[in-house]
Amino acid sequence: MPEQVIQPRIRGFIATNAHPGGCRQNTLSQIATTQARGVTDAGLNVLVVGASTGYGFSSRVAAAFGFNAKTLGVFFERPADGDRTASAGYYNSVAFHEAASKVGLYAKSINGDGFSDAVKAETLDTIQRDMGKIDVLVYSLAAPRRTHPKTGIVHSSVLKPLDEAYSSKTIDLSTGEVTVATMDPATGAEVADTIQVMGGEDFAIWVDALLQADLFAENARAVTYSYIGPALTHAIYYNGTIGQAKQHMEATTRHLDKRLQEAVGGNAYLSVNKAVVTQASAAIPVVPLYLSMLYPVMREAGTHEAPIDQMNRLFREHLAPGMTPTLDDEHRIRLDNLELTPPITNEINRRWEKIETANLSEYADFAGFRSEFRQLFGFEVEGVDYTKPTETDLPLK
Ligand code: NAD
């Protein structure tokens, strides 16, 4: 059992290690935030696909610790191996299991490729054996690639604009330099591959599998997440390759909504969430500079929300039993309303025009972004003694 002092190994948007104590602390603070908003015993069974980090992890915490929900989590995380630490999502999940078992809450996790038939089969077996039926399916998987379960083809997603090259200010995550990046447009094949990875097909396969096995409870809800963002990010996000995949997800969700209505009187929803610092969002060009502005601007306005705040809103205001979600004209839940109000977007546009390396700290909080990013991996978390050797090889159960 190796104990070691763990220093962050982070380059750009890639971190190759994580701190179990920091991830534990992050988990406990999300649990505390949730409990402070009150706990109801709703008898929910919740399946979260993509349950170990970001929005999926916060969904799991909000459901378990806000509603005493039994949760089954599916994710793809690396356990420790010799001197190599486990990944952050692995340690988050270890801490989640510890906290759940302390209060006698059912929690199980399946660590494997959620795109695969094998992991789906194991999930269905676990539900049948332990839970009965699922009331809420959260689909929050974000991945750079997908091995298609039928063809075996590995599809890789790209983050590119469509049709023509696009230039924008961006930030070099290693040096903190504000530069102008030019991104070439995606080829047709790249767009198709991105839709294969981040579009709706896998969500539909999950819903179909649960329906076929008769594992959705009456009035069950399936929810997945999307992002739209301000005009500033449209060329690279909503009108780019990832946006094409999200539009495919949106169309799929409308179709799944009908299927769930017919089968169990249930619904499928797409929730448009606000931009937050996660492993997935930090990898998108332009977005880290945008986030470095968004956080201080929303904090100044008193409207900043972390993923756990957003997910508490989702569960408490839209998905709680007996509640009918408030939807926009396109049948979407909008948790991004505070991000997209004109005072926020206008202020960001104003700063975006002016920002350059020399005035970075005047218009953006890049140090804050960096720290938030490090915290995702359990570093720079308050209350953790980083000089102390720590056990890295922790069991998930
Ligand atoms: P994230 O990187 O923090 O989480 C991704 C999750 O997917 C992790 O639990 C990971 O283990 C899991 N995963 C990856 N590959 C997997 C596989 N093959 N099998 C099983 N699990 C796998 O990402 P996130 O930012 O929380 O994104 C989740 C969803 O939220 C995405 O749909 C994203 O578009 C959406 N969203 C994100 C933001 C944002 O700003 N981060 C904003 C709005 C919507």
CSV table of C-alpha atoms and ligand atoms in Angstrom, one decimal:
chain,number,residue,atom,x,y,z
A,1,MET,CA,0.0,0.0,0.0
A,2,PRO,CA,2.0,3.0,-1.2
A,3,GLU,CA,1.8,6.2,0.8
A,4,GLN,CA,3.3,9.3,-0.8
A,5,VAL,CA,3.4,13.1,-0.8
A,6,ILE,CA,1.5,14.0,-3.9
A,7,GLN,CA,2.5,17.0,-6.0
A,8,PRO,CA,0.2,18.1,-8.8
A,9,ARG,CA,1.3,16.9,-12.3
A,10,ILE,CA,-0.7,19.3,-14.5
A,11,ARG,CA,0.2,20.6,-18.0
A,12,GLY,CA,-2.3,22.8,-19.8
A,13,PHE,CA,-5.7,21.1,-19.5
A,14,ILE,CA,-4.2,17.6,-18.8
A,15,ALA,CA,-3.7,16.4,-15.2
A,16,THR,CA,-2.1,13.0,-14.8
A,17,ASN,CA,-2.6,12.6,-11.1
A,18,ALA,CA,-5.0,13.5,-8.3
A,19,HIS,CA,-5.0,13.9,-4.5
A,20,PRO,CA,-7.4,11.6,-2.6
A,21,GLY,CA,-7.6,13.9,0.4
A,22,GLY,CA,-8.5,16.9,-1.7
A,23,CYS,CA,-11.1,15.0,-3.7
A,24,ARG,CA,-12.6,13.8,-0.4
A,25,GLN,CA,-12.8,17.3,0.9
A,26,ASN,CA,-14.4,18.5,-2.4
A,27,THR,CA,-17.0,15.7,-2.1
A,28,LEU,CA,-17.7,16.5,1.6
A,29,SER,CA,-18.2,20.2,0.7
A,30,GLN,CA,-20.7,19.3,-2.1
A,31,ILE,CA,-22.6,17.1,0.4
A,32,ALA,CA,-22.6,19.8,3.0
A,33,THR,CA,-23.9,22.4,0.4
A,34,THR,CA,-26.7,19.9,-0.5
A,35,GLN,CA,-27.7,19.0,3.1
A,36,ALA,CA,-27.8,22.7,4.0
A,37,ARG,CA,-30.6,23.1,1.5
A,38,GLY,CA,-32.7,20.4,3.3
A,39,VAL,CA,-33.2,16.7,2.9
A,40,THR,CA,-36.4,15.0,1.8
A,41,ASP,CA,-36.9,11.3,1.7
A,42,ALA,CA,-38.4,10.8,-1.8
A,43,GLY,CA,-37.6,7.1,-2.2
A,44,LEU,CA,-36.0,7.7,-5.5
A,45,ASN,CA,-33.8,5.3,-7.5
A,46,VAL,CA,-31.3,7.2,-9.6
A,47,LEU,CA,-28.9,5.9,-12.3
A,48,VAL,CA,-26.2,8.4,-13.3
A,49,VAL,CA,-24.1,7.7,-16.4
A,50,GLY,CA,-20.9,9.8,-16.1
A,51,ALA,CA,-21.2,10.0,-12.3
A,52,SER,CA,-17.7,10.6,-11.1
A,53,THR,CA,-16.8,14.3,-12.0
A,54,GLY,CA,-18.4,17.5,-13.1
A,55,TYR,CA,-22.2,17.7,-13.6
A,56,GLY,CA,-22.7,14.0,-13.3
A,57,PHE,CA,-21.0,13.8,-9.9
A,58,SER,CA,-22.9,16.8,-8.6
A,59,SER,CA,-26.2,15.2,-9.9
A,60,ARG,CA,-25.4,12.1,-7.9
A,61,VAL,CA,-24.6,14.1,-4.7
A,62,ALA,CA,-27.7,16.3,-5.1
A,63,ALA,CA,-30.0,13.2,-5.5
A,64,ALA,CA,-28.4,11.1,-2.8
A,65,PHE,CA,-27.9,13.8,-0.1
A,66,GLY,CA,-30.9,16.0,-1.0
A,67,PHE,CA,-33.4,13.2,-1.5
A,68,ASN,CA,-31.9,10.1,0.2
A,69,ALA,CA,-31.9,8.6,-3.3
A,70,LYS,CA,-30.4,5.2,-3.9
A,71,THR,CA,-27.8,5.8,-6.6
A,72,LEU,CA,-26.0,3.7,-9.1
A,73,GLY,CA,-23.1,5.4,-10.8
A,74,VAL,CA,-21.4,4.5,-14.1
A,75,PHE,CA,-18.1,6.1,-15.0
A,76,PHE,CA,-14.7,5.4,-16.5
A,77,GLU,CA,-12.0,6.1,-14.1
A,78,ARG,CA,-8.4,4.9,-13.4
A,79,PRO,CA,-7.6,3.2,-10.1
A,80,ALA,CA,-4.2,3.7,-8.5
A,81,ASP,CA,-1.4,1.6,-10.0
A,82,GLY,CA,1.9,1.3,-8.0
A,83,ASP,CA,3.2,4.9,-7.6
A,84,ARG,CA,0.6,6.3,-9.9
A,85,THR,CA,-2.4,7.8,-8.2
A,86,ALA,CA,-6.0,7.1,-9.2
A,87,SER,CA,-7.9,9.7,-11.3
A,88,ALA,CA,-9.9,12.4,-9.6
A,89,GLY,CA,-13.3,10.8,-10.4
A,90,TYR,CA,-12.1,7.6,-8.8
A,91,TYR,CA,-11.3,9.4,-5.6
A,92,ASN,CA,-14.5,11.4,-5.7
A,93,SER,CA,-16.4,8.2,-5.9
A,94,VAL,CA,-14.4,6.6,-3.1
A,95,ALA,CA,-15.3,9.6,-0.9
A,96,PHE,CA,-19.0,9.5,-2.1
A,97,HIS,CA,-19.3,5.8,-1.1
A,98,GLU,CA,-17.7,6.4,2.3
A,99,ALA,CA,-20.1,9.2,3.0
A,100,ALA,CA,-23.2,7.3,1.7
A,101,SER,CA,-22.4,4.2,3.7
A,102,LYS,CA,-21.9,6.3,6.9
A,103,VAL,CA,-25.5,7.4,6.7
A,104,GLY,CA,-26.8,4.0,5.4
A,105,LEU,CA,-27.6,5.2,1.8
A,106,TYR,CA,-27.4,2.6,-0.9
A,107,ALA,CA,-24.7,3.5,-3.5
A,108,LYS,CA,-23.0,1.3,-6.1
A,109,SER,CA,-20.7,2.1,-8.9
A,110,ILE,CA,-19.7,0.4,-12.1
A,111,ASN,CA,-16.3,1.5,-13.4
A,112,GLY,CA,-16.0,0.8,-17.1
A,113,ASP,CA,-16.8,1.9,-20.6
A,114,GLY,CA,-20.4,3.2,-20.5
A,115,PHE,CA,-20.6,3.0,-24.3
A,116,SER,CA,-20.1,-0.8,-24.2
A,117,ASP,CA,-22.8,-3.5,-24.2
A,118,ALA,CA,-21.1,-5.2,-21.3
A,119,VAL,CA,-21.3,-2.2,-18.9
A,120,LYS,CA,-24.9,-1.7,-19.9
A,121,ALA,CA,-25.7,-5.4,-19.1
A,122,GLU,CA,-23.9,-5.2,-15.8
A,123,THR,CA,-25.9,-2.0,-14.9
A,124,LEU,CA,-29.2,-3.6,-15.8
A,125,ASP,CA,-28.4,-6.7,-13.7
A,126,THR,CA,-27.4,-4.5,-10.7
A,127,ILE,CA,-30.7,-2.5,-11.0
A,128,GLN,CA,-32.7,-5.7,-11.2
A,129,ARG,CA,-30.9,-7.3,-8.3
A,130,ASP,CA,-30.7,-4.3,-5.9
A,131,MET,CA,-33.0,-1.5,-6.9
A,132,GLY,CA,-36.1,-2.6,-8.6
A,133,LYS,CA,-36.8,0.2,-11.1
A,134,ILE,CA,-35.2,3.6,-12.0
A,135,ASP,CA,-37.0,6.8,-11.3
A,136,VAL,CA,-34.4,9.2,-12.8
A,137,LEU,CA,-31.7,8.5,-15.4
A,138,VAL,CA,-29.1,11.2,-15.6
A,139,TYR,CA,-26.9,10.9,-18.7
A,140,SER,CA,-23.8,13.1,-18.2
A,141,LEU,CA,-21.1,11.2,-20.1
A,142,ALA,CA,-18.5,13.4,-21.7
A,143,ALA,CA,-15.7,11.6,-23.5
A,144,PRO,CA,-13.1,12.3,-26.2
A,145,ARG,CA,-13.8,9.0,-28.0
A,146,ARG,CA,-16.2,6.2,-28.3
A,147,THR,CA,-15.8,2.6,-29.4
A,148,HIS,CA,-19.1,1.9,-31.2
A,149,PRO,CA,-20.6,-1.2,-29.6
A,150,LYS,CA,-21.9,-2.6,-32.9
A,151,THR,CA,-19.1,-1.8,-35.4
A,152,GLY,CA,-16.1,-1.7,-33.1
A,153,ILE,CA,-15.0,1.5,-34.8
A,154,VAL,CA,-13.3,4.1,-32.6
A,155,HIS,CA,-14.8,7.5,-33.2
A,156,SER,CA,-12.8,10.6,-31.9
A,157,SER,CA,-14.5,13.9,-31.3
A,158,VAL,CA,-13.0,17.2,-32.3
A,159,LEU,CA,-13.6,20.7,-31.1
A,160,LYS,CA,-13.6,22.8,-34.3
A,161,PRO,CA,-15.7,25.4,-36.1
A,162,LEU,CA,-17.8,24.5,-39.1
A,163,ASP,CA,-17.4,25.7,-42.7
A,164,GLU,CA,-14.6,28.2,-42.3
A,165,ALA,CA,-11.6,28.9,-40.2
A,166,TYR,CA,-12.3,30.9,-37.1
A,167,SER,CA,-9.9,33.2,-35.1
A,168,SER,CA,-10.5,34.2,-31.5
A,169,LYS,CA,-8.8,35.3,-28.4
A,170,THR,CA,-7.8,32.4,-26.2
A,171,ILE,CA,-5.5,31.8,-23.3
A,172,ASP,CA,-2.5,29.5,-23.1
A,173,LEU,CA,-3.2,27.5,-20.0
A,174,SER,CA,0.5,26.9,-19.2
A,175,THR,CA,1.8,30.5,-19.6
A,176,GLY,CA,-1.3,32.6,-19.0
A,177,GLU,CA,-0.7,34.4,-22.3
A,178,VAL,CA,-3.7,35.8,-24.2
A,179,THR,CA,-3.2,34.9,-27.8
A,180,VAL,CA,-5.2,34.7,-31.0
A,181,ALA,CA,-5.8,31.2,-32.1
A,182,THR,CA,-7.0,30.3,-35.6
A,183,MET,CA,-9.0,27.1,-35.8
A,184,ASP,CA,-9.4,25.3,-39.0
A,185,PRO,CA,-12.9,24.1,-39.9
A,186,ALA,CA,-13.9,20.5,-39.4
A,187,THR,CA,-14.2,18.0,-42.2
A,188,GLY,CA,-17.5,16.2,-42.8
A,189,ALA,CA,-16.0,13.1,-41.3
A,190,GLU,CA,-14.9,15.0,-38.2
A,191,VAL,CA,-18.4,16.3,-37.7
A,192,ALA,CA,-19.9,12.8,-38.1
A,193,ASP,CA,-17.3,11.4,-35.6
A,194,THR,CA,-18.1,14.1,-33.0
A,195,ILE,CA,-21.8,13.3,-33.3
A,196,GLN,CA,-21.0,9.6,-32.8
A,197,VAL,CA,-19.2,10.4,-29.5
A,198,MET,CA,-21.3,13.3,-28.0
A,199,GLY,CA,-24.6,13.0,-29.9
A,200,GLY,CA,-27.7,11.2,-28.7
A,201,GLU,CA,-27.1,7.6,-29.9
A,202,ASP,CA,-25.7,6.3,-26.7
A,203,PHE,CA,-28.3,8.0,-24.6
A,204,ALA,CA,-30.9,6.4,-26.7
A,205,ILE,CA,-29.3,3.0,-26.4
A,206,TRP,CA,-29.3,3.4,-22.5
A,207,VAL,CA,-33.0,4.4,-22.6
A,208,ASP,CA,-33.9,1.6,-24.9
A,209,ALA,CA,-32.1,-1.0,-22.8
A,210,LEU,CA,-33.9,0.2,-19.6
A,211,LEU,CA,-37.2,0.2,-21.4
A,212,GLN,CA,-36.7,-3.3,-22.9
A,213,ALA,CA,-35.8,-4.7,-19.5
A,214,ASP,CA,-38.8,-2.9,-18.0
A,215,LEU,CA,-36.6,-1.1,-15.5
A,216,PHE,CA,-38.1,2.4,-15.7
A,217,ALA,CA,-40.6,3.1,-12.9
A,218,GLU,CA,-43.9,4.8,-13.7
A,219,ASN,CA,-43.4,8.5,-14.5
A,220,ALA,CA,-39.6,8.0,-14.8
A,221,ARG,CA,-37.5,10.9,-16.1
A,222,ALA,CA,-34.4,10.7,-18.2
A,223,VAL,CA,-32.3,13.9,-18.3
A,224,THR,CA,-29.2,14.9,-20.2
A,225,TYR,CA,-27.1,18.0,-20.3
A,226,SER,CA,-26.2,20.6,-22.9
A,227,TYR,CA,-24.7,24.0,-23.3
A,228,ILE,CA,-25.6,26.9,-25.5
A,229,GLY,CA,-23.5,29.9,-24.2
A,230,PRO,CA,-23.2,33.5,-25.4
A,231,ALA,CA,-22.6,34.6,-29.0
A,232,LEU,CA,-18.9,34.9,-28.1
A,233,THR,CA,-18.4,31.2,-27.9
A,234,HIS,CA,-20.9,30.1,-30.7
A,235,ALA,CA,-18.4,29.6,-33.5
A,236,ILE,CA,-16.4,27.1,-31.4
A,237,TYR,CA,-19.2,25.7,-29.3
A,238,TYR,CA,-22.9,25.9,-30.3
A,239,ASN,CA,-22.3,26.4,-34.1
A,240,GLY,CA,-19.2,24.1,-34.0
A,241,THR,CA,-18.7,20.4,-34.1
A,242,ILE,CA,-19.7,19.9,-30.4
A,243,GLY,CA,-22.9,22.0,-31.1
A,244,GLN,CA,-23.8,19.7,-33.9
A,245,ALA,CA,-23.5,16.7,-31.5
A,246,LYS,CA,-25.6,18.6,-28.9
A,247,GLN,CA,-28.3,19.4,-31.5
A,248,HIS,CA,-28.4,15.7,-32.3
A,249,MET,CA,-28.7,15.0,-28.6
A,250,GLU,CA,-31.6,17.5,-28.4
A,251,ALA,CA,-33.5,15.9,-31.3
A,252,THR,CA,-32.8,12.4,-29.8
A,253,THR,CA,-34.2,13.6,-26.4
A,254,ARG,CA,-37.4,14.8,-28.0
A,255,HIS,CA,-37.9,11.4,-29.5
A,256,LEU,CA,-37.1,9.7,-26.2
A,257,ASP,CA,-39.6,11.9,-24.5
A,258,LYS,CA,-42.4,10.4,-26.6
A,259,ARG,CA,-41.1,6.9,-26.0
A,260,LEU,CA,-41.0,7.4,-22.3
A,261,GLN,CA,-44.5,9.0,-22.3
A,262,GLU,CA,-45.9,6.1,-24.2
A,263,ALA,CA,-44.2,3.4,-22.2
A,264,VAL,CA,-44.3,4.6,-18.6
A,265,GLY,CA,-46.0,8.0,-18.6
A,266,GLY,CA,-42.5,9.4,-18.2
A,267,ASN,CA,-40.4,12.1,-19.9
A,268,ALA,CA,-37.0,12.8,-21.3
A,269,TYR,CA,-35.5,16.3,-20.9
A,270,LEU,CA,-32.5,18.2,-22.0
A,271,SER,CA,-31.2,20.6,-19.4
A,272,VAL,CA,-29.1,23.5,-20.7
A,273,ASN,CA,-26.6,24.2,-17.9
A,274,LYS,CA,-24.3,27.1,-17.3
A,275,ALA,CA,-20.6,27.0,-18.1
A,276,VAL,CA,-18.5,25.7,-15.3
A,277,VAL,CA,-14.9,24.6,-14.9
A,278,THR,CA,-14.7,20.8,-15.5
A,279,GLN,CA,-12.2,18.5,-17.2
A,280,ALA,CA,-14.4,18.5,-20.3
A,281,SER,CA,-14.9,22.3,-20.5
A,282,ALA,CA,-11.2,23.2,-19.9
A,283,ALA,CA,-10.3,21.3,-23.1
A,284,ILE,CA,-12.4,23.5,-25.3
A,285,PRO,CA,-10.5,26.3,-27.1
A,286,VAL,CA,-11.6,29.8,-26.1
A,287,VAL,CA,-13.8,28.5,-23.1
A,288,PRO,CA,-11.1,28.8,-20.4
A,289,LEU,CA,-10.7,32.5,-21.2
A,290,TYR,CA,-14.4,32.9,-21.2
A,291,LEU,CA,-14.7,31.1,-17.8
A,292,SER,CA,-11.9,33.3,-16.4
A,293,MET,CA,-14.3,36.2,-17.0
A,294,LEU,CA,-17.6,34.6,-16.3
A,295,TYR,CA,-16.8,33.6,-12.7
A,296,PRO,CA,-15.8,37.0,-11.4
A,297,VAL,CA,-18.5,38.8,-13.4
A,298,MET,CA,-21.2,36.4,-12.0
A,299,ARG,CA,-19.7,36.6,-8.5
A,300,GLU,CA,-19.8,40.4,-8.6
A,301,ALA,CA,-23.5,40.1,-9.7
A,302,GLY,CA,-24.1,37.6,-6.8
A,303,THR,CA,-25.3,35.0,-9.3
A,304,HIS,CA,-22.3,32.6,-9.5
A,305,GLU,CA,-23.2,28.9,-9.3
A,306,ALA,CA,-20.9,25.9,-9.0
A,307,PRO,CA,-22.0,22.5,-10.5
A,308,ILE,CA,-23.5,21.4,-7.2
A,309,ASP,CA,-25.7,24.6,-7.0
A,310,GLN,CA,-26.9,24.0,-10.5
A,311,MET,CA,-27.7,20.3,-9.8
A,312,ASN,CA,-29.5,21.2,-6.6
A,313,ARG,CA,-31.6,23.6,-8.6
A,314,LEU,CA,-32.3,20.9,-11.2
A,315,PHE,CA,-33.4,18.3,-8.7
A,316,ARG,CA,-35.3,20.6,-6.3
A,317,GLU,CA,-37.0,22.8,-8.9
A,318,HIS,CA,-37.5,20.5,-11.8
A,319,LEU,CA,-37.0,16.8,-11.1
A,320,ALA,CA,-38.4,16.3,-7.6
A,321,PRO,CA,-41.3,13.8,-7.4
A,322,GLY,CA,-44.6,15.5,-8.2
A,323,MET,CA,-42.9,18.5,-9.9
A,324,THR,CA,-43.4,19.5,-13.5
A,325,PRO,CA,-40.2,21.0,-14.9
A,326,THR,CA,-40.4,24.5,-16.4
A,327,LEU,CA,-39.4,24.3,-20.0
A,328,ASP,CA,-38.6,26.8,-22.7
A,329,ASP,CA,-40.3,26.8,-26.2
A,330,GLU,CA,-37.9,24.1,-27.4
A,331,HIS,CA,-38.8,21.7,-24.5
A,332,ARG,CA,-35.6,22.4,-22.6
A,333,ILE,CA,-34.9,23.0,-19.0
A,334,ARG,CA,-32.8,26.2,-18.7
A,335,LEU,CA,-30.3,26.4,-15.9
A,336,ASP,CA,-28.2,28.8,-17.9
A,337,ASN,CA,-30.7,31.7,-17.5
A,338,LEU,CA,-28.4,33.6,-15.1
A,339,GLU,CA,-25.3,33.3,-17.3
A,340,LEU,CA,-27.2,34.6,-20.3
A,341,THR,CA,-28.8,37.7,-18.9
A,342,PRO,CA,-27.8,40.9,-20.8
A,343,PRO,CA,-25.9,42.5,-17.9
A,344,ILE,CA,-23.6,39.5,-17.7
A,345,THR,CA,-23.1,39.0,-21.4
A,346,ASN,CA,-22.7,42.7,-22.0
A,347,GLU,CA,-20.0,43.0,-19.3
A,348,ILE,CA,-18.2,40.0,-20.7
A,349,ASN,CA,-18.3,41.4,-24.3
A,350,ARG,CA,-16.9,44.7,-22.9
A,351,ARG,CA,-14.0,42.9,-21.2
A,352,TRP,CA,-13.4,40.5,-24.1
A,353,GLU,CA,-12.8,43.5,-26.5
A,354,LYS,CA,-10.1,44.8,-24.2
A,355,ILE,CA,-8.4,41.8,-22.8
A,356,GLU,CA,-4.7,41.1,-23.5
A,357,THR,CA,-1.9,39.5,-21.6
A,358,ALA,CA,-0.9,42.8,-20.0
A,359,ASN,CA,-4.3,43.6,-18.5
A,360,LEU,CA,-5.4,39.9,-17.8
A,361,SER,CA,-5.9,40.4,-14.1
A,362,GLU,CA,-7.9,43.5,-14.6
A,363,TYR,CA,-10.5,41.9,-16.8
A,364,ALA,CA,-10.4,38.2,-15.8
A,365,ASP,CA,-9.5,36.0,-12.9
A,366,PHE,CA,-7.2,33.5,-14.6
A,367,ALA,CA,-5.6,32.7,-11.3
A,368,GLY,CA,-9.0,31.7,-10.0
A,369,PHE,CA,-9.7,29.6,-13.1
A,370,ARG,CA,-6.4,27.8,-12.6
A,371,SER,CA,-7.1,27.2,-9.0
A,372,GLU,CA,-10.6,25.9,-9.8
A,373,PHE,CA,-9.1,23.6,-12.3
A,374,ARG,CA,-6.5,22.3,-9.9
A,375,GLN,CA,-9.2,21.7,-7.3
A,376,LEU,CA,-10.9,19.4,-9.7
A,377,PHE,CA,-8.0,17.0,-9.1
A,378,GLY,CA,-7.9,17.6,-5.3
A,379,PHE,CA,-5.1,20.2,-5.3
A,380,GLU,CA,-5.3,23.7,-3.6
A,381,VAL,CA,-8.3,22.5,-1.6
A,382,GLU,CA,-8.7,24.3,1.8
A,383,GLY,CA,-8.2,22.1,4.8
A,384,VAL,CA,-5.8,19.6,3.2
A,385,ASP,CA,-2.3,19.1,4.4
A,386,TYR,CA,-0.3,18.6,1.2
A,387,THR,CA,3.0,17.9,3.0
A,388,LYS,CA,1.6,14.7,4.6
A,389,PRO,CA,2.1,11.4,2.8
A,390,THR,CA,-1.2,9.9,1.8
A,391,GLU,CA,-2.4,6.5,0.9
A,392,THR,CA,-3.3,6.4,-2.9
A,393,ASP,CA,-4.5,2.9,-3.4
A,394,LEU,CA,-8.0,3.1,-2.1
A,395,PRO,CA,-10.8,0.6,-2.7
A,396,LEU,CA,-14.0,1.8,-4.4
A,397,LYS,CA,-16.4,-0.2,-2.3
B,1,NAD,P1,-16.7,15.8,-17.0
B,1,NAD,O1,-15.5,15.5,-17.8
B,1,NAD,O2,-16.5,16.4,-15.6
B,1,NAD,O3,-17.4,14.4,-16.7
B,1,NAD,C1,-17.5,13.3,-17.6
B,1,NAD,C2,-18.0,12.1,-17.0
B,1,NAD,O4,-18.1,11.1,-18.0
B,1,NAD,C3,-17.1,11.5,-15.9
B,1,NAD,O5,-17.8,10.9,-14.9
B,1,NAD,C4,-16.4,10.4,-16.7
B,1,NAD,O6,-15.9,9.3,-15.9
B,1,NAD,C5,-17.5,9.9,-17.6
B,1,NAD,N1,-17.0,9.2,-18.7
B,1,NAD,C6,-16.1,9.5,-19.7
B,1,NAD,N2,-16.0,8.5,-20.6
B,1,NAD,C7,-16.8,7.5,-20.2
B,1,NAD,C8,-17.0,6.2,-20.7
B,1,NAD,N3,-16.5,5.8,-21.8
B,1,NAD,N4,-17.9,5.4,-20.0
B,1,NAD,C9,-18.5,5.9,-18.8
B,1,NAD,N5,-18.3,7.1,-18.3
B,1,NAD,C10,-17.4,7.9,-19.0
B,1,NAD,O7,-17.7,16.5,-17.9
B,1,NAD,P2,-18.9,17.6,-17.6
B,1,NAD,O8,-18.3,19.0,-18.0
B,1,NAD,O9,-19.5,17.5,-16.3
B,1,NAD,O10,-19.9,17.2,-18.7
B,1,NAD,C11,-21.0,16.4,-18.5
B,1,NAD,C12,-22.2,16.9,-19.4
B,1,NAD,O11,-22.5,18.2,-19.0
B,1,NAD,C13,-21.8,16.9,-20.9
B,1,NAD,O12,-22.9,16.6,-21.6
B,1,NAD,C14,-21.5,18.4,-21.1
B,1,NAD,O13,-21.7,18.8,-22.4
B,1,NAD,C15,-22.6,19.0,-20.2
B,1,NAD,N6,-22.3,20.5,-19.9
B,1,NAD,C16,-21.1,20.9,-19.4
B,1,NAD,C17,-20.9,22.2,-19.1
B,1,NAD,C18,-19.6,22.7,-18.6
B,1,NAD,O14,-19.4,23.9,-18.6
B,1,NAD,N7,-18.7,21.9,-18.1
B,1,NAD,C19,-21.9,23.1,-19.3
B,1,NAD,C20,-23.2,22.7,-19.8
B,1,NAD,C21,-23.3,21.3,-20.1
